[in-house]
C-alpha positions in Angstrom: 18.8 -22.9 11.6 17.8 -21.1 8.4 20.3 -21.3 5.5 19.1 -17.6 4.0 19.1 -14.4 5.5 16.1 -12.9 3.3 13.5 -14.1 0.9 15.6 -12.4 -1.5 18.7 -14.3 -0.7 16.7 -17.8 -0.5 15.3 -17.0 -4.1 18.8 -16.4 -5.2 19.9 -19.4 -3.7 16.9 -21.3 -5.2 15.4 -22.0 -1.9 11.4 -21.9 -2.0 10.7 -20.6 1.3 7.0 -21.1 3.4 6.1 -17.8 2.1 7.0 -18.2 -1.4 4.8 -21.7 -1.0 1.6 -19.4 0.1 2.4 -16.8 -3.2 2.4 -20.2 -5.3 -0.9 -21.7 -4.2 -2.6 -18.1 -4.7 -1.2 -16.6 -7.8 -0.9 -17.7 -11.3 3.0 -17.7 -11.3 5.4 -20.7 -11.6 8.1 -21.5 -9.0 10.9 -20.6 -11.7 9.4 -17.2 -12.6 8.8 -16.1 -8.8 12.4 -17.1 -7.6 13.9 -15.1 -10.5 11.9 -12.1 -9.9 12.4 -12.2 -6.0 16.4 -12.9 -6.8 16.1 -9.7 -8.9 14.2 -7.3 -6.9 11.1 -7.2 -9.0 8.9 -8.9 -6.4 9.2 -8.0 -2.5 7.9 -10.7 -0.1 7.6 -8.5 3.1 7.9 -11.3 5.8 9.4 -10.5 9.3 10.9 -13.5 10.9 8.9 -12.3 14.0 5.2 -12.2 12.2 4.0 -15.6 13.1 0.5 -15.2 12.0 1.5 -14.2 8.7 0.4 -15.6 5.2 3.2 -14.7 2.8 2.1 -12.6 -0.1 4.1 -10.9 -3.1 4.2 -7.5 -4.4 5.7 -7.0 -8.0 5.8 -7.9 -11.6 3.3 -10.5 -12.6 1.4 -10.8 -9.3 -2.0 -9.2 -8.6 -2.2 -5.7 -7.5 -2.2 -5.2 -4.0 -4.1 -2.9 -1.9 -2.5 -1.4 1.6 -4.9 0.1 4.5 -3.7 3.0 6.9 -5.2 3.0 10.5 -3.7 4.0 13.6 -4.3 6.3 16.8 -3.8 10.0 17.0 -3.8 12.4 19.7 -7.3 13.9 18.7 -8.6 9.9 17.8 -7.1 7.6 20.8 -9.4 5.0 20.5 -7.3 2.0 20.7 -10.4 -0.8 20.4 -11.8 0.9 17.6 -8.4 1.0 15.7 -7.9 -2.4 16.2 -11.8 -3.4 15.0 -10.4 -1.5 11.8 -7.6 -4.1 11.6 -10.1 -6.9 11.8 -12.6 -5.2 9.5 -9.9 -4.4 6.7 -9.0 -8.2 6.6 -12.7 -9.1 6.4 -12.9 -7.0 3.7 -9.6 -8.4 1.9 -7.3 -5.8 2.6 -3.7 -7.1 1.5 -1.3 -5.2 3.8 -2.1 -2.5 6.8 -0.2 0.0 7.9 -0.2 1.2 11.3 0.6 5.1 11.6 -0.1 5.6 15.2 1.3 8.7 16.5 0.2 9.3 20.1 -0.4 6.8 23.4 0.8 3.2 23.9 1.8 2.6 20.4 3.7 -0.6 20.8 0.8 -2.6 22.4 -1.2 -1.5 19.6 1.1 -2.6 17.3 2.2 -6.0 18.8 -1.6 -6.9 19.1 -2.0 -5.6 15.0 0.7 -8.0 14.2 -0.7 -10.7 16.6 -4.0 -11.0 14.8 -3.0 -10.1 11.3 -2.4 -12.9 8.6 -1.6 -9.9 6.0 1.9 -8.0 6.0 1.7 -5.1 8.6 3.9 -1.7 7.6 4.9 1.2 9.9 6.7 4.4 10.1 9.3 4.6 12.7 9.8 8.3 12.6 6.2 9.2 13.4 6.7 6.7 16.6 9.9 8.2 17.5 7.9 11.6 18.1 5.0 9.6 20.1 7.4 7.3 22.1 10.1 10.2 23.5 8.2 13.1 23.8 11.0 15.2 22.7 11.0 18.2 20.5 11.9 17.0 16.9 15.2 18.4 16.7 16.2 16.6 19.9 15.9 13.2 19.1 19.0 11.5 18.7 20.1 9.3 15.9 20.3 6.2 18.3 16.6 7.6 19.3 15.8 6.8 15.6 17.4 3.6 15.0 16.3 2.3 18.6 12.6 2.9 17.3 13.4 0.9 13.8 14.9 -2.1 16.0 11.8 -2.4 18.2 9.5 -2.4 15.2 11.7 -4.9 13.8 11.3 -6.8 16.9 7.5 -6.6 17.2 7.3 -8.5 13.6 6.6 -5.4 11.4 7.0 -6.7 7.8 7.9 -3.6 6.1 9.3 -0.1 7.0 8.5 3.0 5.2 11.8 5.2 5.6 12.3 8.4 4.2 16.1 8.0 3.3 16.2 9.6 0.0 15.1 13.3 1.4 18.9 14.3 1.6 20.3 17.6 1.8 20.9 17.3 -2.4 17.1 17.0 -2.5 16.5 19.6 0.0 18.5 21.8 -2.1 16.1 21.0 -5.4 13.0 22.0 -3.2 14.6 25.4 -2.4 15.5 26.3 -5.7 12.2 25.4 -7.1 9.5 26.6 -4.7 6.4 24.4 -4.7 2.7 25.3 -4.0 2.1 22.8 -1.0 5.7 22.5 -0.1 6.3 19.3 1.7 2.9 17.1 2.3 4.5 13.9 3.5 4.0 13.6 7.4 7.5 11.6 7.7 9.4 13.8 5.1 8.1 17.0 7.0 9.3 15.6 10.4 13.1 14.8 8.7 13.0 18.4 7.2 12.7 19.7 10.6 15.1 17.4 12.1 17.8 18.3 9.3 17.0 22.0 9.3 17.5 22.1 13.6 20.2 19.9 13.9 22.2 21.4 10.4 23.0 18.0 9.2 22.0 15.5 6.8 19.1 13.0 7.1 20.2 10.1 9.4 18.7 7.4 7.5 20.9 8.5 4.5 23.8 9.1 6.6 23.7 5.7 8.3 21.9 3.5 5.5 24.2 0.5 6.1 22.8 0.6 9.7 19.3 0.3 8.4 20.1 -2.4 6.2 21.6 -4.5 8.7 18.6 -4.2 10.9 16.4 -5.3 8.1 18.4 -8.0 6.9 18.5 -9.5 10.7 14.7 -9.8 10.7 13.9 -9.9 7.0 12.2 -6.7 6.6 11.0 -5.3 3.4 12.4 -1.3 3.4 9.7 0.9 1.6 11.8 3.8 0.8 9.1 6.6 1.1 8.6 9.7 -1.0 9.2 12.5 1.7 8.7 15.1 -1.5 5.8 13.5 -3.1 3.6 16.3 -4.6 0.6 17.5 -2.6 -0.8 19.0 -5.6 -1.4 18.7 -9.5 0.9 21.7 -9.8 3.9 20.4 -8.0 3.6 16.7 -9.7 6.7 15.4 -11.4 8.8 18.5 -10.4 12.8 18.8 -9.8 12.5 17.9 -5.8 10.2 14.8 -6.6 12.7 13.4 -9.0 15.6 14.4 -7.5 14.5 11.9 -4.4 13.6 9.1 -6.8 17.2 9.2 -8.6 18.5 9.0 -4.7 15.9 6.1 -3.7 17.1 4.3 -7.1 20.9 4.1 -5.8 19.7 3.2 -2.3 18.0 0.4 -3.9 21.0 -1.1 -5.3 23.0 -0.6 -2.0 20.1 -2.4 0.0 19.8 -5.3 -2.9 23.6 -5.7 -2.5 23.0 -6.7 1.2 20.0 -8.9 0.3 17.4 -6.6 1.5 14.3 -6.4 -0.1 12.8 -3.3 -1.4 9.9 -1.2 -2.4 9.7 2.3 -3.8 6.8 4.8 -2.5 5.6 7.1 -4.9 3.4 10.3 -5.9 0.4 11.1 -4.2 -1.4 13.9 -6.4 -0.5 13.6 -10.1 -2.6 15.0 -13.1 -4.0 12.4 -15.0 -1.8 12.9 -18.2 1.3 12.6 -16.0 0.3 8.9 -14.4 1.9 6.9 -17.2 5.2 8.7 -17.2 5.7 8.8 -13.3 5.1 5.1 -13.6 8.1 4.8 -16.3 10.5 7.3 -14.7 10.1 5.1 -10.9 10.7 1.7 -13.0 13.3 3.1 -14.9 15.3 4.9 -12.0 14.6 2.6 -9.7 15.3 -0.4 -11.5 12.4 -2.5 -11.8 11.7 -2.3 -7.9 7.9 -2.8 -6.9 6.3 0.6 -7.0 3.7 1.5 -4.2 1.8 4.4 -5.2 -0.2 6.8 -2.9 -3.2 7.2 -4.9 -2.5 8.8 -6.8 -5.1 11.5 -6.7 -6.0 12.9 -10.1 -7.6 16.2 -9.3 -7.5 18.5 -6.1 -10.8 19.6 -5.9 -13.0 16.8 -4.8 -12.5 16.8 -0.8 -15.1 14.0 0.4 -14.7 12.0 -2.9 -11.0 11.5 -2.6 -11.4 7.6 -2.9 -12.8 8.5 -6.6 -10.1 10.5 -7.4 -7.4 8.1 -5.8 -9.2 5.1 -7.4 -9.0 6.9 -11.1 -5.3 7.4 -10.8 -4.7 4.1 -8.8 -6.1 2.0 -11.9 -4.3 3.8 -14.6 -1.0 3.7 -12.4 -1.4 -0.1 -11.7 -2.0 -0.8 -15.4 1.3 0.9 -16.4 3.6 -0.9 -13.7 2.3 0.0 -10.2 2.5 -3.1 -8.2 0.7 -1.7 -4.9 -2.0 0.8 -4.1 -2.3 2.7 -0.9 -5.8 3.3 -0.2 -7.6 6.7 -0.1 -10.8 7.2 2.0 -13.4 9.7 1.7 -12.2 11.4 4.5 -9.0 12.2 3.3 -7.6 15.7 3.7 -10.5 15.9 6.3 -10.4 13.7 9.2 -9.5 10.6 10.6 -11.2 7.9 8.5 -14.3 5.8 10.5 -15.4 2.3 10.1 -17.7 3.4 7.2 -15.0 5.5 5.5 -12.3 2.8 5.6 -14.5 0.4 3.8 -15.3 3.0 0.9 -11.6 3.4 0.5 -10.8 -0.3 0.7 -13.5 -1.6 -2.1 -12.7 2.0 -4.3 -9.2 0.6 -4.0 -9.7 -3.2 -5.0 -12.0 -2.2 -8.1 -8.8 0.0 -9.2 -6.6 -2.9 -8.7 -8.6 -5.8 -10.2 -9.3 -3.2 -13.1 -5.6 -3.1 -13.8 -4.9 -6.5 -13.3 -7.7 -7.0 -16.1 -5.9 -4.4 -18.4 -2.2 -5.7 -17.8 -3.2 -9.6 -18.4 -2.7 -10.9 -15.0 -3.8 -14.9 -15.1 -7.3 -15.3 -13.9 -8.2 -11.4 -13.7 -10.8 -11.5 -16.3 -12.1 -15.0 -15.6 -13.9 -13.3 -12.6 -15.6 -10.6 -14.9 -16.8 -13.5 -17.0 -18.2 -15.4 -14.2 -20.1 -11.8 -13.1 -21.1 -11.8 -16.7 -22.5 -15.2 -17.0 -24.5 -14.7 -13.9 -26.3 -11.6 -15.1 -26.9 -13.2 -18.3 -28.6 -16.1 -16.1 -30.3 -13.5 -13.9 -28.8 -15.5 -11.2 -29.1 -12.8 -8.6 -27.4 -15.3 -5.8 -24.3 -16.0 -7.9 -24.1 -12.0 -9.1 -24.1 -11.4 -4.9 -21.7 -14.3 -4.3 -19.4 -12.7 -7.1 -19.5 -9.3 -6.3 -16.6 -7.2 -4.7 -18.9 -5.8 -2.1 -21.7 -8.4 -1.6 -23.1 -6.3 1.2 -24.1 -3.4 -0.6 -25.5 -5.3 -3.9 -27.8 -7.4 -1.6 -28.7 -4.1 -0.2 -29.3 -2.0 -3.0 -31.3 -5.0 -4.5 -33.6 -5.8 -1.2 -34.5 -2.0 -1.2 -36.3 -1.9 -4.3 -38.3 -5.3 -5.5 -39.6 -5.8 -8.7 -43.2 -7.2 -9.7 -41.2 -10.1 -11.9 -38.6 -11.7 -9.5 -35.9 -12.4 -12.1 -35.4 -8.7 -13.5 -34.9 -5.2 -11.6 -36.9 -2.3 -11.2 -34.7 -0.4 -13.5 -36.3 -2.2 -16.6 -39.0 -4.5 -15.4 -40.7 -6.2 -17.9 -38.5 -4.2 -20.8 -35.3 -6.3 -19.2 -33.3 -6.4 -22.2 -31.3 -9.6 -21.0 -34.7 -11.5 -20.5 -35.9 -10.8 -23.7 -32.7 -11.2 -25.7 -32.1 -14.6 -24.1 -35.6 -15.7 -24.8 -34.9 -15.0 -28.6 -31.3 -16.2 -29.1 -31.1 -19.0 -26.8 -34.6 -20.4 -26.0 -36.4 -20.1 -29.4 
């Protein structure tokens, strides 16, 4: 029988779990630091006891910045096998986590299959599934209905749950007193806002938070406290409603930690570039150093079709200044359900942002990857360059599409290649 309830409880007792051993083998962190940070809540290790195929990974201070991929079926695009292929492809492209955001059809079969085939952590938003599963008007869903779905996701092996528990009556009052340009853009947040309005009572996950903690503790689920009032436009960033919800999330974090439940905090979606750093500082301060999971942030609202770029800009700056986990954004954001190509573009953009941030914050080993690439470029070693590339497929395709006369160089400079010329003078003279 296990001598600990959660990864946090194990760390507090000095127990190195199998998942921690995975982290120690793949990250540049020592055992003492890992135990201290997990015990303090600065690192979360999402690892449901029922997720048998999982390879443990950590999110938080001193670790590589992780990236998440959103997928799942919807009423308009209900192609289960296509979404499972996205799961497989996401893993090939080295995503660190997958969130199943399915809202239609046989969601449980898809969720269980995703957990079964995935060695990376899996997250869900139970409120979405409550709507899909019961087929009821939102206002008719009961508190027990909500919690039955939470328990079902726990039993199915989900490693982290997004729960918008901080969107309570006080936060809604702030929203009403400070009107927004884009109101509420969080799908889970809007569903709970609707439920609260129709039932004239507070958020059931806020009111019954201890009930939620009991489930998380039983299955060792990490609670990802969702930002139901995240800004959906630059105009609404860092406003009273967003900050009010963040204050509540900080208070709920302490309650979760007291129950040995691990916590992540979800952060803003659209933020002007000059406010990104202050948003990171606010979260870390108000939420006591808990790992921060940012949804972008997108740094401009005017680039539909290119939001993987606006997100990567914001994500790199966010992660360099405290964010620990980036949710990918694809070129299809705001436009449609992403296809396989969109998904790849989003994953690569987020991985670039995460790595750039790891270099900036001095994660051990991060810049060595860049140094190896630079050495391969100096040597004009094309095979090694492809092996080191974050997207070898695209790098090879570009190279093969335009062949030079001299196979050492590329068609940009040809015989005027600065690398080849300077090397001949400085190293081979």
